[in-house]
Coordinates of C-alpha atoms in Angstrom, one line a residue:
M16 CA 13.6 64.8 105.3
T17 CA 14.6 67.3 102.7
T18 CA 11.9 69.0 101.0
R19 CA 11.9 70.6 97.5
S20 CA 11.7 74.2 99.3
T21 CA 15.0 73.6 100.9
R22 CA 16.9 72.0 98.2
S23 CA 16.5 74.8 95.9
P24 CA 18.3 77.3 97.8
R25 CA 21.3 74.9 98.5
R26 CA 21.9 74.1 94.9
R27 CA 21.8 77.7 94.0
T28 CA 24.6 78.2 96.6
V29 CA 26.8 75.3 95.4
V30 CA 26.5 76.5 91.9
A31 CA 27.5 80.0 92.9
L32 CA 30.2 78.7 94.9
A33 CA 31.5 76.7 91.9
V34 CA 31.4 79.5 89.6
V35 CA 33.4 81.8 92.0
L36 CA 36.1 78.9 92.5
A37 CA 36.4 78.3 88.6
V38 CA 36.7 82.2 88.2
L39 CA 39.4 82.1 90.8
A40 CA 41.2 79.3 89.5
G41 CA 41.1 80.9 86.1
F42 CA 42.8 84.0 87.6
I43 CA 45.3 81.7 89.4
V44 CA 46.3 79.8 86.1
R45 CA 46.6 83.2 84.3
L46 CA 48.8 84.8 87.1
V47 CA 51.0 81.6 87.2
D48 CA 51.2 81.8 83.2
I49 CA 52.3 85.5 83.5
Q50 CA 54.6 85.5 86.5
V51 CA 56.0 82.0 86.0
V52 CA 55.6 79.9 82.9
N53 CA 55.7 82.8 80.4
A54 CA 57.3 85.4 82.4
D55 CA 60.2 86.1 80.1
D56 CA 58.1 86.5 77.3
H57 CA 55.8 89.0 78.8
I58 CA 58.6 91.0 80.1
K59 CA 59.9 91.3 76.6
D60 CA 56.6 92.4 75.5
S61 CA 56.6 94.9 78.2
L62 CA 59.9 96.6 76.8
D63 CA 58.1 98.8 74.4
V64 CA 56.4 100.5 77.0
A65 CA 59.3 100.2 79.8
F66 CA 62.5 101.9 80.6
A67 CA 65.6 100.2 81.5
G68 CA 67.0 101.3 84.8
G69 CA 70.1 100.6 86.8
Q70 CA 72.3 101.6 89.8
T71 CA 76.1 101.2 90.4
L72 CA 76.9 99.4 93.6
Y73 CA 80.2 100.9 94.7
G74 CA 82.8 98.7 96.4
T75 CA 84.9 100.4 99.0
R76 CA 88.7 101.0 98.2
G77 CA 90.7 99.3 100.8
A78 CA 92.5 101.1 103.8
I79 CA 96.2 101.7 104.2
V80 CA 97.2 101.4 107.7
D81 CA 100.5 101.7 109.7
A82 CA 102.1 98.9 111.7
N83 CA 99.7 99.5 114.6
G84 CA 96.7 99.2 112.4
E85 CA 96.0 103.1 112.5
T86 CA 94.5 104.4 109.2
L87 CA 96.8 106.3 106.8
A88 CA 94.5 106.2 103.8
G89 CA 90.7 105.4 103.9
S90 CA 87.5 105.8 102.1
I91 CA 84.3 107.9 103.0
L92 CA 81.1 108.5 101.3
R93 CA 80.8 111.7 98.8
Y94 CA 77.6 112.5 96.9
D95 CA 77.2 114.1 93.7
C96 CA 73.9 116.3 93.8
Q97 CA 71.8 117.1 90.8
L98 CA 68.8 119.3 90.1
S99 CA 65.5 119.1 88.1
P100 CA 65.2 122.5 86.3
K101 CA 61.8 121.7 84.7
L102 CA 60.3 120.6 88.2
I103 CA 61.6 123.8 89.7
T104 CA 59.8 125.9 87.3
E105 CA 56.7 123.8 87.7
I106 CA 56.7 124.3 91.5
D107 CA 57.3 127.9 91.1
A108 CA 54.3 128.1 88.8
E109 CA 52.0 126.4 91.4
V110 CA 53.1 128.6 94.3
L111 CA 52.4 131.7 92.1
E112 CA 49.1 130.4 91.2
G113 CA 48.4 129.9 95.0
K114 CA 48.1 126.2 94.5
S115 CA 51.3 125.5 96.6
E116 CA 52.7 126.6 99.8
R117 CA 56.3 125.4 99.0
P118 CA 59.0 128.2 99.0
L119 CA 60.1 129.7 95.7
W120 CA 63.3 128.7 94.0
A121 CA 64.7 132.1 94.3
D122 CA 64.5 131.6 98.3
V123 CA 65.5 127.9 98.2
S124 CA 68.8 128.5 96.1
N125 CA 70.1 131.0 99.0
D126 CA 69.9 128.1 101.5
V127 CA 71.3 125.5 98.9
A128 CA 74.3 127.9 98.2
E129 CA 75.0 128.3 101.8
I130 CA 75.1 124.6 102.1
T131 CA 77.3 123.8 99.2
G132 CA 79.6 126.5 99.5
Q133 CA 78.5 128.3 96.3
T134 CA 76.9 131.7 95.7
P135 CA 73.3 132.1 95.1
E136 CA 74.0 133.5 91.8
E137 CA 76.1 130.4 90.8
V138 CA 73.3 128.0 92.0
R139 CA 70.5 130.0 90.1
A140 CA 72.7 130.1 87.0
I141 CA 72.9 126.4 86.8
V142 CA 69.2 126.1 86.4
G143 CA 68.9 129.1 84.0
T144 CA 71.6 127.6 81.9
A145 CA 70.0 124.3 81.7
L146 CA 66.6 125.8 80.8
A147 CA 68.0 128.0 78.3
D148 CA 69.5 124.9 76.6
D149 CA 66.3 122.9 77.1
P150 CA 63.0 124.1 78.5
D151 CA 62.2 120.6 79.6
S152 CA 65.5 119.7 81.2
Q153 CA 65.1 117.3 84.1
Y154 CA 68.9 117.2 84.9
A155 CA 71.6 119.6 86.0
V156 CA 74.6 119.0 88.0
L157 CA 74.5 121.2 91.3
K158 CA 77.8 120.0 93.0
K159 CA 80.0 116.9 92.9
G160 CA 81.6 115.3 95.8
V161 CA 79.6 117.1 98.7
S162 CA 80.2 115.8 102.3
T163 CA 77.8 113.7 104.2
E164 CA 76.9 116.7 106.3
Q165 CA 76.2 118.8 103.3
F166 CA 73.9 116.0 101.7
R167 CA 72.0 115.8 105.1
A168 CA 71.5 119.7 105.2
L169 CA 70.2 119.5 101.5
A170 CA 67.8 116.8 102.6
D171 CA 66.4 118.6 105.2
L172 CA 65.4 121.2 103.0
K173 CA 62.8 118.6 101.7
T174 CA 62.9 119.8 98.1
P175 CA 61.5 117.2 95.3
Y176 CA 63.9 118.7 92.7
I177 CA 67.2 117.9 94.5
A178 CA 68.7 114.3 94.3
C179 CA 72.0 113.1 95.4
V180 CA 73.9 109.9 94.5
S181 CA 76.5 108.5 96.8
H182 CA 79.8 107.2 96.0
P183 CA 82.9 106.4 97.9
A184 CA 86.0 108.8 98.0
R185 CA 89.4 108.7 99.4
T186 CA 90.6 110.5 102.5
Y187 CA 94.1 110.9 104.4
P188 CA 93.0 111.5 107.9
D189 CA 96.7 112.5 108.9
G190 CA 97.3 114.7 105.8
A191 CA 100.9 114.6 104.7
V192 CA 101.7 112.0 107.2
A193 CA 103.7 109.2 105.0
G194 CA 102.2 111.1 102.1
N195 CA 105.3 110.6 100.0
L196 CA 105.0 106.8 100.6
I197 CA 101.3 106.5 100.4
G198 CA 100.7 108.3 97.1
F199 CA 97.1 109.5 96.2
V200 CA 94.1 108.9 93.8
G201 CA 92.5 111.1 91.3
S202 CA 89.2 112.7 91.7
D203 CA 87.7 110.0 89.6
G204 CA 89.3 107.3 91.9
T205 CA 92.2 106.3 89.8
P206 CA 95.4 105.5 91.7
L207 CA 98.0 108.1 90.5
E208 CA 101.1 107.7 92.7
S209 CA 103.3 105.4 94.9
L210 CA 101.8 102.6 96.8
E211 CA 98.1 103.6 96.0
A212 CA 99.2 102.8 92.5
S213 CA 101.7 100.1 92.8
Q214 CA 99.3 98.0 95.4
N215 CA 96.2 98.6 93.5
D216 CA 95.6 95.1 93.2
C217 CA 95.4 94.9 96.7
L218 CA 93.5 98.0 97.2
A219 CA 91.2 98.2 94.4
A220 CA 87.3 97.5 94.9
S221 CA 85.0 95.8 92.2
N222 CA 81.8 97.7 91.7
G223 CA 78.6 95.7 91.4
E224 CA 75.6 96.7 89.6
R225 CA 71.6 96.6 90.2
T226 CA 69.6 96.6 86.9
Y227 CA 65.8 96.5 86.4
E228 CA 63.1 97.5 84.0
Q229 CA 60.5 100.0 85.1
G230 CA 57.4 101.5 83.5
K231 CA 56.6 105.0 82.4
D232 CA 55.4 105.6 85.9
G233 CA 58.7 104.5 87.5
V234 CA 57.4 101.5 89.1
V235 CA 59.9 98.6 88.7
I236 CA 58.6 95.7 86.8
P237 CA 58.5 92.6 89.0
G238 CA 60.9 89.8 87.9
T239 CA 63.2 92.3 86.3
E240 CA 65.7 93.1 89.0
K241 CA 69.3 91.5 88.7
E242 CA 71.9 92.3 91.2
T243 CA 75.9 91.8 91.0
P244 CA 77.2 92.7 94.4
A245 CA 80.3 94.8 94.9
T246 CA 83.5 93.5 96.4
D247 CA 85.5 95.7 98.8
G248 CA 89.4 96.2 98.3
G249 CA 91.9 94.7 100.7
T250 CA 93.8 96.3 103.6
L251 CA 97.4 97.3 102.9
Q252 CA 99.4 97.4 106.2
L253 CA 102.8 99.2 106.1
T254 CA 105.6 98.7 108.5
V255 CA 105.8 102.3 109.4
D256 CA 104.8 103.8 112.7
R257 CA 102.3 106.7 112.2
D258 CA 103.3 108.6 115.3
L259 CA 107.1 108.2 114.8
Q260 CA 106.5 109.0 111.0
W261 CA 104.9 112.3 112.1
Y262 CA 107.7 113.3 114.5
M263 CA 110.5 112.6 111.8
Q264 CA 108.6 114.8 109.2
Q265 CA 108.4 117.7 111.6
L266 CA 112.2 117.2 112.7
I267 CA 113.4 117.0 109.0
A268 CA 111.3 119.9 107.9
E269 CA 112.9 122.0 110.7
Q270 CA 116.5 120.9 109.9
T271 CA 116.2 121.2 106.3
Q272 CA 114.9 124.8 106.6
T273 CA 117.5 125.7 109.3
M274 CA 120.3 124.5 107.1
A275 CA 118.9 126.1 104.0
A276 CA 119.3 122.7 102.0
Q277 CA 117.2 121.8 99.1
R278 CA 115.8 118.7 100.6
G279 CA 116.2 116.6 103.7
A280 CA 115.2 112.9 104.6
I281 CA 115.3 110.6 107.7
L282 CA 115.0 106.8 107.2
V283 CA 114.5 104.4 110.3
Y284 CA 115.5 100.9 109.9
E285 CA 115.0 98.1 112.4
V286 CA 118.2 96.0 112.5
K287 CA 116.7 92.6 113.3
T288 CA 113.8 92.6 111.2
G289 CA 114.8 94.7 108.3
K290 CA 111.5 96.8 108.6
V291 CA 111.3 100.7 108.0
R292 CA 109.6 102.1 110.8
A293 CA 109.7 105.7 109.4
A294 CA 110.6 107.3 106.1
A295 CA 110.3 111.2 106.2
E296 CA 111.3 113.7 104.0
F297 CA 110.8 117.3 103.1
P298 CA 109.4 118.8 101.0
T299 CA 106.4 116.4 101.3
V300 CA 103.1 116.1 99.8
D301 CA 99.6 116.1 101.3
P302 CA 97.5 113.5 99.4
N303 CA 94.1 115.3 100.2
D304 CA 95.5 118.3 97.9
Y305 CA 98.4 116.8 95.8
A306 CA 98.1 119.5 93.3
A307 CA 99.5 121.9 95.8
A308 CA 102.9 120.2 95.8
E309 CA 105.4 120.3 93.1
V310 CA 105.7 117.4 90.8
E311 CA 109.1 116.3 92.1
D312 CA 107.8 116.3 95.6
R313 CA 104.8 113.9 95.0
T314 CA 107.0 110.8 95.2
S315 CA 109.4 109.4 97.8
S316 CA 112.7 110.7 97.1
I317 CA 114.2 108.3 99.6
F318 CA 113.5 105.5 97.3
T319 CA 113.8 107.2 93.9
D320 CA 117.0 109.5 94.4
W321 CA 120.7 108.3 94.4
F322 CA 123.6 110.1 95.7
E323 CA 127.4 109.8 96.2
P324 CA 127.9 108.4 99.7
G325 CA 131.1 109.9 100.6
S326 CA 132.8 108.9 103.8
T327 CA 130.1 106.5 105.0
F328 CA 131.4 104.1 102.4
K329 CA 134.7 104.0 104.8
G330 CA 132.5 101.8 107.0
L331 CA 132.0 99.3 104.1
T332 CA 135.4 99.3 103.2
A333 CA 136.8 99.0 106.9
A334 CA 134.7 95.9 107.2
T335 CA 136.0 94.5 103.9
V336 CA 139.6 94.8 104.8
I337 CA 138.9 93.3 108.3
D338 CA 136.8 90.5 106.7
A339 CA 138.9 89.6 103.8
G340 CA 142.3 91.4 104.2
G341 CA 143.2 90.1 107.8
Q342 CA 143.1 93.7 109.2
T343 CA 142.1 94.8 112.7
P344 CA 140.9 97.9 114.4
D345 CA 144.6 98.4 115.7
S346 CA 146.3 97.9 112.2
T347 CA 148.1 100.7 111.1
V348 CA 149.3 102.8 107.9
V349 CA 151.1 105.9 107.6
A350 CA 149.2 108.7 105.7
S351 CA 149.7 112.4 105.4
G352 CA 147.1 115.0 104.1
L353 CA 148.2 114.5 100.6
E354 CA 149.3 111.1 99.0
N355 CA 150.4 110.0 95.7
F356 CA 149.7 106.4 94.5
D357 CA 150.8 104.3 91.5
G358 CA 149.3 105.1 88.2
G359 CA 149.2 108.8 88.8
A360 CA 146.4 108.6 91.3
R361 CA 146.3 111.3 94.1
V362 CA 144.3 111.5 97.3
R363 CA 143.7 114.4 99.6
D364 CA 142.2 114.6 103.0
S365 CA 139.5 117.4 103.9
F366 CA 142.2 118.9 106.2
Q367 CA 146.1 119.3 106.0
H368 CA 148.2 117.2 108.2
P369 CA 151.5 115.7 108.4
A370 CA 152.2 112.0 108.0
F371 CA 150.4 110.1 110.9
T372 CA 150.6 106.4 111.9
Y373 CA 146.8 106.0 111.8
T374 CA 145.1 102.9 113.3
L375 CA 142.0 101.6 111.1
T376 CA 140.0 103.1 114.0
G377 CA 141.7 106.4 113.5
V378 CA 141.2 106.7 110.0
L379 CA 137.2 106.3 110.6
I380 CA 137.5 108.8 113.4
D381 CA 139.4 111.3 111.5
S382 CA 137.7 110.3 108.3
S383 CA 141.0 110.3 106.5
N384 CA 140.8 109.6 102.7
A385 CA 144.2 108.9 102.3
G386 CA 144.3 106.6 105.2
I387 CA 141.3 104.5 104.1
S388 CA 142.9 104.6 100.5
K389 CA 146.0 102.8 101.8
F390 CA 143.9 100.3 103.8
S391 CA 141.8 99.5 100.7
Q392 CA 144.9 98.2 99.1
K393 CA 145.0 95.2 101.8
V394 CA 142.6 93.5 99.4
D395 CA 142.4 93.5 95.6
K396 CA 139.7 95.5 93.7
Q397 CA 137.7 92.7 92.8
T398 CA 137.3 91.8 96.4
R399 CA 136.1 95.2 97.3
Y400 CA 133.8 95.2 94.4
D401 CA 132.3 91.7 95.5
Y402 CA 131.7 93.0 99.2
F403 CA 130.0 96.0 97.7
Q404 CA 127.8 93.8 96.0
R405 CA 127.2 91.5 99.0
F406 CA 126.3 94.6 101.0
G407 CA 123.6 95.3 98.5
I408 CA 125.0 98.4 97.0
G409 CA 123.8 98.9 93.5
Q410 CA 121.1 96.0 93.9
G411 CA 118.2 97.9 95.2
T412 CA 116.2 96.6 98.2
N413 CA 113.2 95.1 96.8
S414 CA 111.1 97.2 99.4
G415 CA 107.8 97.3 97.6
Y416 CA 108.0 100.9 96.6
P417 CA 107.4 101.5 92.9
A418 CA 110.3 102.3 90.6
E419 CA 112.7 102.1 93.5
Q420 CA 116.2 103.6 92.3
T421 CA 119.2 101.4 92.8
G422 CA 123.0 102.7 93.3
L423 CA 125.6 102.2 90.8
V424 CA 128.9 100.4 91.0
Y425 CA 130.9 100.0 87.9
P426 CA 132.6 96.4 87.8
A427 CA 136.2 96.3 89.0
D428 CA 137.6 95.7 85.7
Q429 CA 136.6 99.1 84.6
W430 CA 138.1 100.8 87.6
G431 CA 141.1 103.2 86.9
A432 CA 143.9 103.8 89.2
Q433 CA 142.0 106.8 90.6
T434 CA 138.6 105.2 90.8
T435 CA 140.1 102.3 92.5
L436 CA 141.0 104.5 95.4
N437 CA 137.9 106.9 95.2
T438 CA 135.6 104.0 95.7
S439 CA 137.2 103.3 99.1
F440 CA 135.7 106.6 100.4
G441 CA 132.5 107.0 98.4
Q442 CA 133.5 108.7 95.3
G443 CA 132.7 107.3 91.8
V444 CA 129.8 105.2 93.2
T445 CA 126.3 106.0 94.1
T446 CA 123.8 104.4 96.5
T447 CA 120.4 105.2 98.0
M448 CA 119.3 105.7 101.7
P449 CA 117.6 102.2 101.8
E450 CA 120.7 100.5 100.5
L451 CA 123.0 102.3 102.9
A452 CA 120.7 101.7 105.8
R453 CA 120.5 97.9 105.1
A454 CA 124.3 97.7 104.5
Y455 CA 124.9 99.4 107.8
G456 CA 122.4 97.1 109.3
A457 CA 124.3 94.0 108.1
I458 CA 127.5 95.5 109.3
V459 CA 126.1 95.8 113.0
N460 CA 123.6 93.0 113.0
G461 CA 126.3 90.2 113.4
G462 CA 127.2 90.5 109.7
V463 CA 123.8 89.3 108.5
K464 CA 121.9 91.5 105.9
M465 CA 118.3 91.6 106.4
P466 CA 115.7 92.2 103.7
L467 CA 114.4 95.8 104.0
Q468 CA 110.6 96.1 103.7
I469 CA 108.0 98.6 103.9
I470 CA 104.8 96.4 103.4
E471 CA 103.6 94.1 106.2
S472 CA 100.8 92.4 104.4
C473 CA 97.8 92.8 102.3
T474 CA 94.4 91.4 104.0
E475 CA 91.9 90.7 101.2
A476 CA 88.2 91.2 101.5
D477 CA 87.7 87.6 102.4
G478 CA 90.3 87.7 105.2
T479 CA 93.0 86.0 103.3
V480 CA 96.3 87.6 104.4
V481 CA 99.3 87.9 101.8
T482 CA 102.9 88.9 102.7
P483 CA 105.3 90.2 100.3
E484 CA 108.0 87.7 98.9
L485 CA 111.3 89.0 100.6
D486 CA 114.7 88.4 99.9
E487 CA 116.4 85.7 102.4
P488 CA 118.8 87.0 105.0
E489 CA 122.3 86.8 103.9
R490 CA 125.6 86.6 105.7
V491 CA 128.0 89.3 104.3
I492 CA 130.9 89.4 107.1
S493 CA 131.5 87.2 110.0
E494 CA 130.3 87.7 113.4
T495 CA 133.8 88.6 114.5
T496 CA 134.3 91.2 111.9
S497 CA 130.8 92.8 112.9
A498 CA 131.7 93.1 116.5
Q499 CA 134.9 94.7 115.7
M500 CA 133.0 97.3 113.5
R501 CA 130.6 98.0 116.2
E502 CA 133.5 99.0 118.4
M503 CA 135.3 101.1 115.7
L504 CA 132.2 102.9 114.7
E505 CA 131.2 103.5 118.4
N506 CA 134.5 105.1 118.7
V507 CA 133.8 107.4 115.7
F508 CA 130.9 108.9 117.5
L509 CA 132.9 109.1 120.9
Q510 CA 135.7 110.8 119.4
A511 CA 134.8 112.9 116.3
P512 CA 134.5 116.7 116.7
Y513 CA 130.5 116.2 116.6
A514 CA 130.7 113.7 119.4
K515 CA 128.6 115.9 122.1
T516 CA 126.1 116.9 119.4
V517 CA 125.0 113.4 118.8
A518 CA 125.5 111.9 122.4
I519 CA 122.4 110.6 124.1
P520 CA 122.6 110.1 127.8
G521 CA 122.5 106.8 129.0
Y522 CA 123.1 105.1 125.5
R523 CA 125.9 103.8 123.4
L524 CA 126.0 105.0 119.9
G525 CA 127.9 104.3 116.8
G526 CA 128.0 105.6 113.2
K527 CA 129.6 107.6 110.4
T528 CA 129.2 110.6 108.6
G529 CA 129.8 111.3 104.8
T530 CA 130.1 114.5 102.7
G531 CA 129.4 113.6 99.2
E532 CA 130.2 115.9 96.1
K533 CA 127.5 116.4 93.5
V534 CA 128.1 115.9 89.8
D535 CA 127.6 119.0 87.5
T536 CA 125.4 117.6 84.8
V537 CA 125.9 120.6 82.8
N538 CA 129.6 121.4 82.8
G539 CA 130.8 118.0 83.9
G540 CA 133.0 117.0 87.0
Y541 CA 131.8 118.2 90.4
K542 CA 129.9 121.3 91.7
A543 CA 132.3 123.8 93.6
G544 CA 131.3 123.8 97.3
V545 CA 128.1 122.0 97.0
Y546 CA 127.7 118.6 98.8
Y547 CA 125.1 116.0 99.8
T548 CA 125.5 115.2 103.6
T549 CA 124.7 112.3 105.2
M550 CA 124.9 110.7 108.8
V551 CA 124.2 106.9 109.6
G552 CA 124.2 105.6 113.1
F553 CA 123.0 102.8 115.3
A554 CA 122.0 102.1 118.9
P555 CA 122.6 100.7 121.1
A556 CA 126.0 100.0 120.1
D557 CA 126.5 96.9 122.3
D558 CA 123.2 95.5 121.0
P559 CA 122.1 97.3 117.9
E560 CA 118.3 97.5 117.3
Y561 CA 117.9 100.7 115.1
V562 CA 119.8 102.3 112.3
V563 CA 119.0 106.0 111.4
V564 CA 120.0 107.8 108.2
V565 CA 119.8 111.6 108.1
T566 CA 120.7 113.1 104.7
L567 CA 120.5 116.8 103.4
D568 CA 120.7 117.7 99.7
E569 CA 123.0 121.0 99.4
P570 CA 122.9 122.5 102.8
T571 CA 124.3 126.0 102.8
K572 CA 124.4 127.1 106.6
V573 CA 126.8 124.2 107.4
T574 CA 128.0 122.4 104.3
S575 CA 129.7 119.5 106.1
S576 CA 128.0 116.5 107.4
A577 CA 127.7 118.2 111.0
A578 CA 124.6 119.8 109.5
N579 CA 122.9 116.4 110.1
A580 CA 124.1 115.8 113.8
T581 CA 121.3 117.6 115.6
A582 CA 118.6 115.9 113.4
F583 CA 120.3 112.6 114.0
Q584 CA 120.5 113.0 117.7
K585 CA 116.8 114.0 118.1
A586 CA 115.7 111.4 115.6
M587 CA 117.6 108.5 117.5
T588 CA 116.4 109.8 120.7
Q589 CA 112.8 109.5 119.6
V590 CA 113.1 106.0 118.4
L591 CA 114.7 104.8 121.8
K592 CA 111.6 106.2 123.2
T593 CA 108.9 105.1 120.9
Y594 CA 110.3 101.5 121.1
R595 CA 111.2 101.6 125.0
V596 CA 114.7 100.5 124.4
M597 CA 116.5 100.3 127.7
P598 CA 119.6 102.3 128.5
S599 CA 122.9 100.6 128.3
T600 CA 124.4 98.9 131.2
T601 CA 127.8 98.5 129.9
S602 CA 130.7 101.0 129.1
P603 CA 132.4 101.6 125.7
E604 CA 136.4 100.8 125.3
L605 CA 138.3 103.7 123.7
L606 CA 140.3 102.6 121.0
P607 CA 143.5 104.4 119.7
K608 CA 143.6 106.6 116.9
F609 CA 147.1 106.5 116.3
G610 CA 149.7 103.4 116.5

């Protein structure tokens, strides 16, 4: 039985509990109203006493890698570091008053300077200048682009007035290796040259952003944070081999300087795929320090320069007269060191000799201008023009390199008597190294011209692989003609004066040289005694896998195409080693020079 004395305390407890629950319910209702129901209105009301804050979320620019996935260009973190001059003065004042045991700025600045690579005077001047302009200055740039190692060393100082903000920066771990192909970006991340610029759609990252509102005390206001994530760039894969590229760059630098030439270049072309495995040149550019290179050395002259090919075009003419003119390696013409033709045209060989009964093979071996001119008359000039077009001369290669130059072949109806003959041995026409490599690739690849490419693919951030649109393979000459051309060009390398220089023990090689004259753009005509020398060759001759082109611009120690022979032999040797091409198991057949 419940008495009056026990009922009274229980009622008071219930009433007290009810009051507490009512108050708690009121708080909950109010909290829900503030943070959920009317959150937006309350945020707007708070803006009068809040500050907008934000942070850029940097995406990472995509890497450029070689054929094996080795990095040629990548991104690393750099830091922009800043100081708070006012906080420095406040802490120094506390130290001097005995209220703080922190070191004085005069001492800290010595450590900062040692870390950043500045002098102590420079570091202190940053603070002094900022305070002179504004005694309440909270911001002064200490140094931009410091490394992760420097950032960590600054953080170890544990100073409250140094802050650093990270951002991605471009790096090229192998320096100048493929620098002319890759290009570079500016200090602000803007792509400025070559593939960095032309393939920016693949490589570029999209930055994100984090925004928020914060009170005067720096505390972020709940519910105000918004974030747009960053998107990284894709990975651009090239067809070049990094190690082979490095070797070729060392080789062409040595050969260019040995022959005292203005420029030099080596192009390695894979016959069956059309892929460029190396594109080396000298002078070159280190993308890490592109300002140190001359402006004209910051792009790839391999893809942007054209030249008169000289006698390397005799190979194209020979293939044409075999394929369309019924000639064979043993077909003959009679040619002396100087020949006169209809229409007042005259053709001179590089050496004087009496009338020889040359085979077509012999014309290529001795590189007779007069002889190839006579053979060129076995087909009409329009046919020769059409074959030049089919070989891709003057067409460009659609390689993927920006602003690629094309050769120039005037239409056949614009050829005069002299030009009709000159084009047969590479004068009055221009080409590029990629065009020439692809043309010789077609000559030795069973007559099929493969599309030349330097870009393998772009792998986007989501894993999607995008491959370049390539030209379709195209038959230029018959398989029979191709086989005959391989045999003749092999005999050139077997019987020419430079045969021992280019020979590689155990392997069968073929090719042709060219000594092109250079146009005098000031006075007209050609420069006296100045040449652009070329050597193009392939291996193995019985089953070609690689074409190598070596060029020198105005060599002076040796002015003929023999200047290229040593570099060609070393380059081809390295290619065969790199790709483990087996030595030849068959022997070549020697063809006669004379009928």
